[in-house]
C-alpha cells in the first residue's frame, strides 16, 4: 500500500499571528493535516510546520513550543484547528 500527498496552495498568506489565526479558521482541514500531522512524517522534521513558522518567522519561541506540543493523534483535525486558533488568540493577547 502506498499513499501520496499532493500539496495544493490554499491561497491564504499570513505575515502576522493575527493573519495566521484568521487563515486557520478559513483553510480546508486538509491543510491542517498536511502542516500538522503529515509534517511530522517528512524526513528530518521534529515539529510541525506551524510551530516552525511561529518560531522561525515570528520569533515566538514559547508559543511555538505550545503549538509543537499539540498531539494530532489525540484529537480530530477540527480539534487541532480549534486548539491552534486558541493558541494564536492567547499569543496575540500576550504580545499586547
PDB file of C-alpha atoms in Angstrom:
ATOM      1  CA  UNK A   1       0.000   0.000   0.000  1.00  0.00           C
ATOM      2  CA  UNK A   2       1.270   3.461  -0.814  1.00  0.00           C
ATOM      3  CA  UNK A   3      -0.106   6.935  -0.464  1.00  0.00           C
ATOM      4  CA  UNK A   4       0.837  10.258  -1.971  1.00  0.00           C
ATOM      5  CA  UNK A   5       0.139  13.698  -0.681  1.00  0.00           C
ATOM      6  CA  UNK A   6      -0.435  16.426  -3.207  1.00  0.00           C
ATOM      7  CA  UNK A   7       0.203  19.888  -1.815  1.00  0.00           C
ATOM      8  CA  UNK A   8      -2.062  22.494  -3.383  1.00  0.00           C
ATOM      9  CA  UNK A   9      -1.698  26.176  -2.486  1.00  0.00           C
ATOM     10  CA  UNK A  10      -4.665  27.353  -0.425  1.00  0.00           C
ATOM     11  CA  UNK A  11      -4.294  30.963  -1.488  1.00  0.00           C
ATOM     12  CA  UNK A  12      -4.005  32.115   2.120  1.00  0.00           C
ATOM     13  CA  UNK A  13      -0.934  34.016   3.293  1.00  0.00           C
ATOM     14  CA  UNK A  14      -0.036  35.150   6.787  1.00  0.00           C
ATOM     15  CA  UNK A  15       2.598  37.626   7.897  1.00  0.00           C
ATOM     16  CA  UNK A  16       1.376  38.071  11.455  1.00  0.00           C
ATOM     17  CA  UNK A  17      -0.051  35.868  14.169  1.00  0.00           C
ATOM     18  CA  UNK A  18      -3.440  37.521  13.699  1.00  0.00           C
ATOM     19  CA  UNK A  19      -3.440  36.759   9.960  1.00  0.00           C
ATOM     20  CA  UNK A  20      -2.341  33.201  10.717  1.00  0.00           C
ATOM     21  CA  UNK A  21      -5.218  32.618  13.154  1.00  0.00           C
ATOM     22  CA  UNK A  22      -7.724  34.089  10.706  1.00  0.00           C
ATOM     23  CA  UNK A  23      -6.345  31.909   7.916  1.00  0.00           C
ATOM     24  CA  UNK A  24      -6.579  28.803  10.073  1.00  0.00           C
ATOM     25  CA  UNK A  25     -10.288  29.434  10.546  1.00  0.00           C
ATOM     26  CA  UNK A  26     -10.833  29.559   6.764  1.00  0.00           C
ATOM     27  CA  UNK A  27      -8.455  26.947   5.373  1.00  0.00           C
ATOM     28  CA  UNK A  28      -9.620  23.453   4.461  1.00  0.00           C
ATOM     29  CA  UNK A  29      -8.921  20.776   7.073  1.00  0.00           C
ATOM     30  CA  UNK A  30      -6.605  19.050   4.585  1.00  0.00           C
ATOM     31  CA  UNK A  31      -4.148  21.922   5.109  1.00  0.00           C
ATOM     32  CA  UNK A  32      -4.254  21.304   8.864  1.00  0.00           C
ATOM     33  CA  UNK A  33      -3.490  17.639   8.147  1.00  0.00           C
ATOM     34  CA  UNK A  34      -0.595  18.497   5.825  1.00  0.00           C
ATOM     35  CA  UNK A  35       1.062  21.061   8.107  1.00  0.00           C
ATOM     36  CA  UNK A  36       0.436  19.367  11.464  1.00  0.00           C
ATOM     37  CA  UNK A  37       0.217  15.613  11.005  1.00  0.00           C
ATOM     38  CA  UNK A  38       1.965  14.869   7.707  1.00  0.00           C
ATOM     39  CA  UNK A  39       4.737  17.345   8.562  1.00  0.00           C
ATOM     40  CA  UNK A  40       5.890  15.017  11.338  1.00  0.00           C
ATOM     41  CA  UNK A  41       6.487  12.206   8.861  1.00  0.00           C
ATOM     42  CA  UNK A  42       8.630  14.236   6.472  1.00  0.00           C
ATOM     43  CA  UNK A  43      12.309  13.397   6.585  1.00  0.00           C
ATOM     44  CA  UNK A  44      14.158  15.357   9.226  1.00  0.00           C
ATOM     45  CA  UNK A  45      11.097  17.072  10.729  1.00  0.00           C
ATOM     46  CA  UNK A  46      10.866  17.165  14.519  1.00  0.00           C
ATOM     47  CA  UNK A  47       7.974  19.588  14.802  1.00  0.00           C
ATOM     48  CA  UNK A  48       5.006  20.620  12.712  1.00  0.00           C
ATOM     49  CA  UNK A  49       5.211  23.312  10.057  1.00  0.00           C
ATOM     50  CA  UNK A  50       3.129  25.778  12.055  1.00  0.00           C
ATOM     51  CA  UNK A  51       5.427  25.564  15.089  1.00  0.00           C
ATOM     52  CA  UNK A  52       8.455  26.069  12.847  1.00  0.00           C
ATOM     53  CA  UNK A  53       6.958  29.150  11.205  1.00  0.00           C
ATOM     54  CA  UNK A  54       5.832  30.677  14.505  1.00  0.00           C
ATOM     55  CA  UNK A  55       9.322  30.326  15.969  1.00  0.00           C
ATOM     56  CA  UNK A  56      11.469  30.992  12.896  1.00  0.00           C
ATOM     57  CA  UNK A  57       9.238  33.533  11.185  1.00  0.00           C
ATOM     58  CA  UNK A  58       7.745  35.378  14.135  1.00  0.00           C
ATOM     59  CA  UNK A  59      10.324  34.709  16.842  1.00  0.00           C
ATOM     60  CA  UNK A  60       7.696  33.431  19.293  1.00  0.00           C
ATOM     61  CA  UNK A  61       9.586  30.509  20.811  1.00  0.00           C
ATOM     62  CA  UNK A  62       7.248  29.872  23.760  1.00  0.00           C
ATOM     63  CA  UNK A  63       4.136  29.859  21.578  1.00  0.00           C
ATOM     64  CA  UNK A  64       5.901  27.637  19.043  1.00  0.00           C
ATOM     65  CA  UNK A  65       6.587  25.151  21.823  1.00  0.00           C
ATOM     66  CA  UNK A  66       2.904  25.046  22.726  1.00  0.00           C
ATOM     67  CA  UNK A  67       1.953  24.574  19.077  1.00  0.00           C
ATOM     68  CA  UNK A  68       4.531  21.793  18.697  1.00  0.00           C
ATOM     69  CA  UNK A  69       3.085  20.057  21.771  1.00  0.00           C
ATOM     70  CA  UNK A  70      -0.305  19.540  20.111  1.00  0.00           C
ATOM     71  CA  UNK A  71      -0.786  15.800  19.735  1.00  0.00           C
ATOM     72  CA  UNK A  72      -2.537  15.331  16.383  1.00  0.00           C
ATOM     73  CA  UNK A  73      -3.307  11.708  17.251  1.00  0.00           C
ATOM     74  CA  UNK A  74      -5.288  12.650  20.370  1.00  0.00           C
ATOM     75  CA  UNK A  75      -7.860  14.806  18.584  1.00  0.00           C
ATOM     76  CA  UNK A  76      -9.599  15.349  15.266  1.00  0.00           C
ATOM     77  CA  UNK A  77      -8.360  17.723  12.590  1.00  0.00           C
ATOM     78  CA  UNK A  78     -11.060  20.163  13.660  1.00  0.00           C
ATOM     79  CA  UNK A  79      -9.974  19.763  17.277  1.00  0.00           C
ATOM     80  CA  UNK A  80      -6.376  20.515  16.305  1.00  0.00           C
ATOM     81  CA  UNK A  81      -7.525  23.551  14.308  1.00  0.00           C
ATOM     82  CA  UNK A  82      -9.565  24.853  17.244  1.00  0.00           C
ATOM     83  CA  UNK A  83      -6.628  24.406  19.608  1.00  0.00           C
ATOM     84  CA  UNK A  84      -4.293  26.196  17.166  1.00  0.00           C
ATOM     85  CA  UNK A  85      -6.689  29.133  16.827  1.00  0.00           C
ATOM     86  CA  UNK A  86      -6.996  29.365  20.623  1.00  0.00           C
ATOM     87  CA  UNK A  87      -3.201  29.375  20.954  1.00  0.00           C
ATOM     88  CA  UNK A  88      -2.951  32.153  18.354  1.00  0.00           C
ATOM     89  CA  UNK A  89      -5.530  34.226  20.220  1.00  0.00           C
ATOM     90  CA  UNK A  90      -3.707  33.752  23.531  1.00  0.00           C
ATOM     91  CA  UNK A  91      -0.427  34.609  21.819  1.00  0.00           C
ATOM     92  CA  UNK A  92      -1.920  37.817  20.426  1.00  0.00           C
ATOM     93  CA  UNK A  93      -3.103  38.846  23.889  1.00  0.00           C
ATOM     94  CA  UNK A  94       0.294  38.082  25.425  1.00  0.00           C
ATOM     95  CA  UNK A  95       2.023  40.216  22.791  1.00  0.00           C
ATOM     96  CA  UNK A  96      -0.057  43.284  23.680  1.00  0.00           C
TER      97      UNK A  96
END
